[in-house]
Every structure is written in C-alpha cells, then in structure tokens.
mmCIF file of C-alpha atoms in Angstrom:
data_model
loop_
_atom_site.group_PDB
_atom_site.id
_atom_site.type_symbol
_atom_site.label_atom_id
_atom_site.label_comp_id
_atom_site.label_asym_id
_atom_site.label_seq_id
_atom_site.Cartn_x
_atom_site.Cartn_y
_atom_site.Cartn_z
ATOM 1 C CA MET P 2 -42.411 79.737 146.004
ATOM 2 C CA THR P 3 -39.675 82.058 147.174
ATOM 3 C CA LEU P 4 -38.679 83.165 150.660
ATOM 4 C CA ARG P 5 -36.485 86.121 151.534
ATOM 5 C CA GLY P 6 -34.984 87.727 154.589
ATOM 6 C CA ASP P 7 -31.798 89.375 155.756
ATOM 7 C CA TRP P 8 -30.260 85.921 155.209
ATOM 8 C CA GLY P 9 -30.907 86.032 151.420
ATOM 9 C CA GLN P 10 -33.441 84.173 149.266
ATOM 10 C CA ALA P 11 -34.446 80.555 148.686
ATOM 11 C CA GLY P 12 -36.805 79.025 146.140
ATOM 12 C CA PHE P 13 -38.867 75.859 146.450
ATOM 13 C CA THR P 14 -41.062 73.893 144.076
ATOM 14 C CA VAL P 15 -44.193 73.347 146.134
ATOM 15 C CA GLU P 16 -47.320 71.289 145.995
ATOM 16 C CA VAL P 17 -50.281 73.371 147.139
ATOM 17 C CA ALA P 18 -52.745 71.912 149.644
ATOM 18 C CA ASP P 19 -55.647 74.351 149.518
ATOM 19 C CA ASP P 20 -58.682 72.285 150.410
ATOM 20 C CA ALA P 21 -59.560 70.304 153.536
ATOM 21 C CA GLU P 22 -58.806 66.901 151.992
ATOM 22 C CA GLU P 23 -55.388 67.925 150.655
ATOM 23 C CA ARG P 24 -54.460 69.621 153.945
ATOM 24 C CA ALA P 25 -55.476 66.501 155.893
ATOM 25 C CA GLN P 26 -53.303 64.271 153.677
ATOM 26 C CA GLY P 27 -50.291 66.593 153.642
ATOM 27 C CA LEU P 28 -46.984 64.773 153.263
ATOM 28 C CA MET P 29 -48.096 61.565 154.971
ATOM 29 C CA HIS P 30 -46.645 58.285 153.680
ATOM 30 C CA ARG P 31 -43.910 59.968 151.613
ATOM 31 C CA GLU P 32 -40.536 58.303 151.939
ATOM 32 C CA GLN P 33 -38.517 61.217 150.581
ATOM 33 C CA MET P 34 -38.755 64.731 149.216
ATOM 34 C CA ALA P 35 -36.333 66.613 146.985
ATOM 35 C CA LYS P 36 -34.238 69.229 148.806
ATOM 36 C CA SER P 37 -35.788 72.074 146.793
ATOM 37 C CA ALA P 38 -39.363 70.799 147.240
ATOM 38 C CA GLY P 39 -42.064 71.391 149.804
ATOM 39 C CA MET P 40 -45.773 71.608 150.463
ATOM 40 C CA LEU P 41 -47.642 74.861 150.983
ATOM 41 C CA PHE P 42 -50.802 74.615 153.083
ATOM 42 C CA VAL P 43 -53.221 77.422 152.218
ATOM 43 C CA TYR P 44 -56.183 78.242 154.479
ATOM 44 C CA PRO P 45 -59.113 80.364 153.285
ATOM 45 C CA ALA P 46 -58.619 82.826 156.178
ATOM 46 C CA PRO P 47 -56.187 83.325 159.086
ATOM 47 C CA ARG P 48 -56.714 80.953 162.024
ATOM 48 C CA SER P 49 -54.992 78.981 164.738
ATOM 49 C CA VAL P 50 -53.352 75.941 163.155
ATOM 50 C CA GLY P 51 -51.715 72.833 164.524
ATOM 51 C CA PHE P 52 -49.990 69.915 162.842
ATOM 52 C CA TRP P 53 -48.828 66.482 163.885
ATOM 53 C CA MET P 54 -46.529 63.958 162.278
ATOM 54 C CA LYS P 55 -48.685 60.830 162.460
ATOM 55 C CA ASN P 56 -48.020 58.728 159.342
ATOM 56 C CA THR P 57 -45.329 61.170 158.212
ATOM 57 C CA LEU P 58 -42.121 59.319 157.370
ATOM 58 C CA ILE P 59 -39.668 62.196 156.874
ATOM 59 C CA GLU P 60 -38.380 64.886 159.228
ATOM 60 C CA LEU P 61 -39.866 68.302 158.401
ATOM 61 C CA ASP P 62 -39.438 71.982 159.170
ATOM 62 C CA MET P 63 -42.755 73.833 159.425
ATOM 63 C CA ILE P 64 -42.831 77.514 158.524
ATOM 64 C CA PHE P 65 -45.973 79.316 159.707
ATOM 65 C CA ALA P 66 -46.933 82.622 158.051
ATOM 66 C CA ASP P 67 -49.704 85.189 158.436
ATOM 67 C CA ARG P 68 -52.010 86.548 155.727
ATOM 68 C CA THR P 69 -49.233 88.795 154.359
ATOM 69 C CA GLY P 70 -46.868 85.836 153.927
ATOM 70 C CA THR P 71 -44.678 87.032 156.804
ATOM 71 C CA VAL P 72 -43.180 84.164 158.809
ATOM 72 C CA ARG P 73 -44.421 84.176 162.402
ATOM 73 C CA ARG P 74 -42.949 80.889 163.627
ATOM 74 C CA VAL P 75 -40.565 78.163 162.470
ATOM 75 C CA HIS P 76 -40.722 74.697 163.983
ATOM 76 C CA HIS P 77 -37.464 72.900 163.300
ATOM 77 C CA ARG P 78 -37.103 69.169 162.711
ATOM 78 C CA ALA P 79 -40.555 67.772 163.445
ATOM 79 C CA GLN P 80 -40.023 64.065 164.030
ATOM 80 C CA PRO P 81 -41.702 61.290 162.010
ATOM 81 C CA HIS P 82 -44.706 59.594 163.669
ATOM 82 C CA ASP P 83 -44.847 62.102 166.554
ATOM 83 C CA GLU P 84 -48.481 62.637 167.537
ATOM 84 C CA ARG P 85 -47.871 65.669 169.763
ATOM 85 C CA PRO P 86 -49.432 68.796 168.257
ATOM 86 C CA ILE P 87 -47.143 71.417 166.734
ATOM 87 C CA MET P 88 -48.944 74.714 167.053
ATOM 88 C CA GLY P 89 -48.244 77.551 164.663
ATOM 89 C CA GLY P 90 -49.910 80.310 166.634
ATOM 90 C CA ARG P 91 -52.887 82.537 165.939
ATOM 91 C CA ASP P 92 -53.715 84.277 162.674
ATOM 92 C CA ILE P 93 -51.795 81.821 160.478
ATOM 93 C CA GLN P 94 -52.930 81.431 156.862
ATOM 94 C CA TYR P 95 -49.963 79.659 155.209
ATOM 95 C CA VAL P 96 -47.732 76.812 156.318
ATOM 96 C CA LEU P 97 -44.735 75.672 154.308
ATOM 97 C CA GLU P 98 -43.276 72.239 155.041
ATOM 98 C CA ILE P 99 -39.726 71.571 153.850
ATOM 99 C CA ASN P 100 -37.103 68.963 154.668
ATOM 100 C CA GLY P 101 -36.028 68.976 158.303
ATOM 101 C CA GLY P 102 -32.972 71.098 159.058
ATOM 102 C CA LEU P 103 -33.211 73.170 155.896
ATOM 103 C CA ALA P 104 -34.820 76.253 157.505
ATOM 104 C CA ARG P 105 -31.966 76.568 159.987
ATOM 105 C CA GLN P 106 -29.361 75.853 157.288
ATOM 106 C CA LEU P 107 -30.767 78.617 155.047
ATOM 107 C CA GLY P 108 -31.518 81.055 157.876
ATOM 108 C CA ILE P 109 -35.319 81.153 157.437
ATOM 109 C CA SER P 110 -36.690 82.751 160.584
ATOM 110 C CA GLU P 111 -39.479 84.925 161.991
ATOM 111 C CA GLY P 112 -39.883 88.023 159.855
ATOM 112 C CA SER P 113 -38.850 86.282 156.616
ATOM 113 C CA GLN P 114 -41.318 86.798 153.773
ATOM 114 C CA MET P 115 -42.982 84.341 151.393
ATOM 115 C CA GLN P 116 -43.849 85.044 147.769
ATOM 116 C CA HIS P 117 -46.408 82.813 146.038
ATOM 117 C CA PRO P 118 -49.508 83.367 143.856
ATOM 118 C CA SER P 119 -51.708 81.949 146.652
ATOM 119 C CA ILE P 120 -50.889 84.969 148.836
ATOM 120 C CA ASP P 121 -53.306 87.821 148.089
ATOM 121 C CA ALA P 122 -51.244 90.489 146.298
ATOM 122 C CA GLN P 123 -53.389 93.226 147.904
ATOM 123 C CA VAL P 124 -52.012 92.374 151.376
ATOM 124 C CA ALA P 125 -48.788 90.481 150.610
ATOM 125 C CA ALA P 126 -45.603 91.755 152.226
ATOM 126 C CA TRP P 127 -43.828 90.604 149.038
ATOM 127 C CA PRO P 128 -46.366 90.410 146.176
ATOM 128 C CA CYS P 129 -45.788 88.396 143.004
#
C-alpha cells in the first residue's frame, strides 16, 4: 500500500482485513509491528466506523479513508487497552492502522490518497 500527499509518499506492507472476523480481530494481542507494516481494514461499502483499543498492546495511528481512498480523518496515537470509541466519520470504507506517531512523522493528513488493489480502480483517487 502506498500513500501520497503534498508531504511526499510512503509505502507500507499491509495485512488486509476484509471480512467481519478479520476486522474484529484486527491487531489485538500483537506485541510489536514493523515500522513499515500495517493493517488495512476493507469494508464492502462506505459506512460509519468506530474502533477501540481493547486487547491492543501497541500504540496505533488510524487513517480513515472514503471509497476513493482519500483520507478523511487521522487519529493519532490511539492508546493500548483504551475502550473509548474512536470514530472515523461517515462514508468511510478503508482504515489503515500503522504504528503510533508515524502518521504525524510522515505528514499523512486529511486529503492524502491511498493506493491499494482493494480500492476500486473505477473510483480511486489514485488507481493502481
């Protein structure tokens, strides 16, 4: 997966969570994740999405994108074990989780674009 914006580009090796069971499991119980790794949550259609950090052991940044792969919200440094919901907004179809602090370090922000085969090339802001 690649992201781009006026800040440049960044690539990540991602695990794809594209069914209900995989999305429910997410990155729970993981003790570490490589800096260039992440998990991409793929929903069948845009919707309102919310995440929590119950049973998650590492700090995460959550990058919420619409059906075109355009970033609509970035939640920085979600804290391990926090059960408060982190809402991504309406009409979200993709969520990328990466190590906490990395989005700010790289400059990933609203308006950045994602490129990945899971994003429909017919509507993607940045098709593969």
